[in-house]
Amino acid sequence: MYTLVALIVFVQTFQASSKLYGYKDVEIPECDNYTIMNHNLRRDITYWHNSIRSSLQMPWRENDRDRLPNSSHMNLLNYDCELEKTAYNIAQSCPDNSNPSFDYTGSNNYTGELLYEGYYASFVLRAYWSWYSTWEANKNGTPLEDLKPTNENAPMIPFLQTMVGNMTKLGCAFNLNCMNSTNSSFVSFVCQYGEPHVKLGIPIYTNGTPCSECVGSCVRRHGLMQQHNLLICRNNKAFDQTTFILQHS
């Protein structure tokens, strides 16, 4: 079972090794400066999402009875400025995600207090950990049969939304000026995801050998795909017209 420390270590390992195993750097765009999001925050939240998506494919998890099955098509996520704008607009309403519903999917939000003024990176990590924890807290009581969410899986929507295989982008934003009914201030952090979103009865991804449905570059070590129009998939190996880019773990 993951702990917060293990998550941090895994993320750091993913960041350090992603270049070594053939991934191009995930380009983090320079969005408009109307929010407190900056390059490092955008980079961190993108890496954290990709780290957990990649963890499905890790060989050392094959004997973990609690793990989800491998995905044959799990896209590498990129950061998107338009989705950041959408997340910013949602955050202005100071949403409460205490009762997730399949009627409202496509974004995750987290509310809390800053431990220290300006420590936004730790808040972002707490947010992502809270979304991941909805899987840890509910996987035994409400198993995800055939990767198809049911109404019983609603409590784990925040995690499921981050694991939709065909999703390719996300954007996130803060609101530092939320107030509750007792006039106490809190912070809202929202991530908006590109389509497709998690839906009732629709598998969040396709079970199979990592990279076996490759339509772009795919590095077996991490099992996440990067879209690239010049690449084709042949015998589960990704090629462009001249260069073999798939590296074996």
XYZ file of C-alpha atoms in Angstrom:
249
model
C 0.000 0.000 0.000
C 1.238 3.459 -0.840
C 2.114 5.984 1.811
C 2.553 9.674 1.181
C 6.319 9.250 1.477
C 6.269 6.409 -1.056
C 4.287 8.573 -3.458
C 6.837 11.374 -3.201
C 9.733 8.952 -3.789
C 7.975 7.388 -6.791
C 7.286 10.793 -8.337
C 10.914 11.809 -7.926
C 12.036 8.541 -9.528
C 9.648 9.046 -12.454
C 10.928 12.571 -13.037
C 14.567 11.478 -12.895
C 14.175 8.456 -15.171
C 11.685 9.735 -17.746
C 14.455 11.113 -19.984
C 16.528 7.957 -19.689
C 13.760 5.740 -21.014
C 12.923 7.685 -24.141
C 10.191 10.145 -23.145
C 10.450 13.575 -24.589
C 10.190 16.219 -21.916
C 6.591 17.074 -21.152
C 6.438 20.664 -22.300
C 4.825 22.892 -19.695
C 3.282 25.954 -21.376
C 3.614 29.497 -20.080
C -0.006 30.395 -19.375
C -1.376 33.869 -18.643
C -0.406 35.116 -15.200
C -3.905 35.785 -13.911
C -3.593 33.004 -11.318
C -0.869 32.052 -8.834
C -0.030 28.971 -10.893
C 3.556 29.067 -12.124
C 5.833 26.822 -14.171
C 6.912 24.682 -11.227
C 3.374 24.096 -9.945
C 2.154 23.163 -13.417
C 5.117 20.833 -13.847
C 4.610 19.168 -10.459
C 0.899 18.457 -10.841
C 1.513 17.055 -14.346
C 4.313 14.789 -13.109
C 2.239 13.580 -10.159
C -0.635 12.608 -12.410
C 1.662 10.827 -14.872
C 3.509 9.053 -12.067
C 0.398 7.338 -10.745
C -0.841 6.545 -14.262
C 2.558 4.999 -14.949
C 2.501 2.997 -11.722
C -0.124 0.672 -13.231
C 2.509 -0.585 -15.635
C 5.312 -1.261 -13.177
C 6.583 -4.895 -13.196
C 7.149 -4.841 -9.446
C 3.404 -4.434 -8.920
C 2.406 -7.647 -10.677
C 2.003 -9.543 -7.401
C 0.164 -6.713 -5.637
C -3.360 -8.001 -5.091
C -4.648 -4.469 -4.536
C -3.423 -3.100 -7.843
C -5.532 -2.262 -10.850
C -4.762 -4.231 -14.035
C -2.335 -2.956 -16.661
C -3.586 -0.655 -19.377
C -2.881 -1.312 -23.050
C -3.410 2.387 -23.804
C -2.582 4.960 -21.128
C -1.765 8.403 -22.500
C 0.906 10.659 -21.088
C -0.825 13.817 -19.844
C 0.153 17.303 -20.956
C -0.691 20.605 -19.306
C -3.233 22.873 -21.009
C -3.749 26.611 -20.435
C -7.391 26.621 -21.557
C -8.198 23.924 -19.024
C -6.389 26.008 -16.402
C -8.793 28.861 -17.191
C -11.737 26.505 -16.763
C -10.319 25.263 -13.463
C -9.827 28.864 -12.330
C -13.461 29.709 -13.062
C -14.654 26.635 -11.153
C -12.419 27.474 -8.197
C -14.061 30.891 -7.895
C -17.233 29.151 -6.678
C -15.278 27.456 -3.845
C -16.731 24.008 -4.673
C -17.177 21.269 -2.097
C -16.402 17.761 -3.332
C -17.586 15.913 -0.240
C -20.190 13.973 -2.248
C -18.791 13.047 -5.689
C -21.418 12.296 -8.322
C -21.327 10.856 -11.837
C -23.647 13.717 -12.808
C -20.708 16.100 -12.421
C -17.400 14.746 -13.666
C -14.452 16.233 -15.485
C -12.810 18.059 -12.605
C -11.402 17.370 -9.153
C -11.235 19.842 -6.310
C -9.633 19.980 -2.901
C -10.218 22.422 -0.063
C -8.035 23.103 2.952
C -5.710 25.562 4.629
C -2.210 26.527 3.582
C 0.218 25.183 6.168
C 2.461 28.178 5.512
C 1.839 31.237 3.395
C 3.206 30.676 -0.080
C 3.669 26.910 0.327
C 1.530 26.105 -2.685
C 3.499 23.051 -3.828
C 2.774 21.140 -0.617
C -0.912 22.054 -0.942
C -0.963 20.669 -4.491
C 0.604 17.420 -3.279
C -1.983 17.154 -0.487
C -4.715 17.682 -3.074
C -3.444 14.944 -5.355
C -2.905 12.592 -2.436
C -6.506 13.148 -1.288
C -7.775 12.194 -4.750
C -5.602 9.103 -4.883
C -6.740 8.161 -1.370
C -10.347 7.809 -2.521
C -9.206 4.617 -4.270
C -7.299 3.335 -1.246
C -10.270 4.002 1.050
C -12.950 2.404 -1.129
C -11.362 -0.299 -3.307
C -12.238 -3.187 -0.976
C -15.835 -2.260 -0.216
C -16.716 -1.234 -3.768
C -14.485 -3.107 -6.243
C -14.223 -1.754 -9.775
C -15.598 -4.649 -11.810
C -14.183 -4.865 -15.349
C -12.928 -1.294 -14.906
C -16.528 -0.089 -15.370
C -17.638 2.417 -12.713
C -21.031 1.944 -11.074
C -22.929 4.232 -8.720
C -21.331 2.316 -5.854
C -17.950 3.593 -7.058
C -18.981 7.247 -6.731
C -16.789 7.848 -3.634
C -13.680 7.090 -5.715
C -14.557 9.389 -8.628
C -11.635 11.749 -7.840
C -9.186 8.877 -8.386
C -11.032 7.363 -11.351
C -11.049 10.714 -13.137
C -7.248 10.830 -13.034
C -6.971 7.331 -14.550
C -9.021 7.649 -17.755
C -6.680 6.110 -20.319
C -7.679 8.155 -23.377
C -7.434 11.479 -21.555
C -4.517 13.612 -22.765
C -4.494 16.916 -20.871
C -5.289 18.785 -17.675
C -5.137 22.268 -16.184
C -5.376 23.422 -12.565
C -5.883 26.593 -10.521
C -6.238 28.000 -7.004
C -8.699 30.263 -5.223
C -7.129 31.614 -2.029
C -10.163 33.633 -0.925
C -12.876 31.118 -0.078
C -15.053 31.545 3.016
C -17.252 28.976 4.746
C -20.533 29.485 6.611
C -18.676 30.471 9.782
C -16.626 33.088 7.908
C -13.450 31.031 8.171
C -11.178 31.263 5.147
C -9.930 28.284 3.164
C -8.218 27.511 -0.124
C -9.780 25.762 -3.115
C -7.638 23.909 -5.665
C -9.250 22.558 -8.849
C -7.947 20.419 -11.711
C -9.983 20.301 -14.913
C -9.426 17.354 -17.256
C -9.820 17.102 -20.995
C -12.316 14.648 -22.418
C -13.103 11.836 -22.152
C -14.243 12.043 -18.561
C -15.090 9.164 -16.261
C -18.602 7.826 -16.992
C -20.940 5.224 -15.546
C -20.555 1.827 -17.206
C -17.659 2.906 -19.450
C -14.256 1.295 -18.700
C -11.752 3.898 -17.550
C -9.196 2.221 -19.813
C -8.585 -1.034 -21.702
C -6.890 -3.853 -19.824
C -3.897 -5.333 -21.614
C -0.146 -5.403 -22.068
C 1.318 -1.898 -21.698
C 1.903 -0.290 -25.110
C 0.114 -3.087 -26.978
C -2.343 -0.576 -28.482
C 0.357 1.945 -29.208
C -0.627 4.742 -31.596
C 2.329 6.982 -30.789
C 5.615 6.662 -28.991
C 5.390 4.427 -25.971
C 8.164 3.538 -23.580
C 7.619 0.154 -22.001
C 9.427 1.100 -18.826
C 6.680 3.558 -17.911
C 3.888 2.400 -20.227
C 2.582 5.860 -21.107
C 2.050 6.966 -24.686
C 3.021 10.225 -26.309
C 0.998 11.134 -29.367
C 3.040 11.740 -32.521
C 1.612 11.759 -36.037
C 4.742 10.279 -37.634
C 4.814 7.209 -35.468
C 3.232 3.858 -36.167
C 2.874 0.802 -33.987
C 4.251 -2.528 -35.197
C 4.457 -5.684 -33.106
C 3.930 -3.627 -29.960
C 6.987 -1.542 -30.800
C 6.862 2.124 -31.728
C 8.798 3.368 -34.751
C 8.997 6.534 -36.791
C 10.163 6.418 -40.391
C 13.833 6.046 -39.483
C 14.384 5.655 -35.761
C 13.537 2.908 -33.336
C 12.392 4.787 -30.253
C 11.028 2.108 -27.995
C 13.448 1.129 -25.278
C 12.984 -2.042 -23.302
C 13.025 -2.017 -19.544
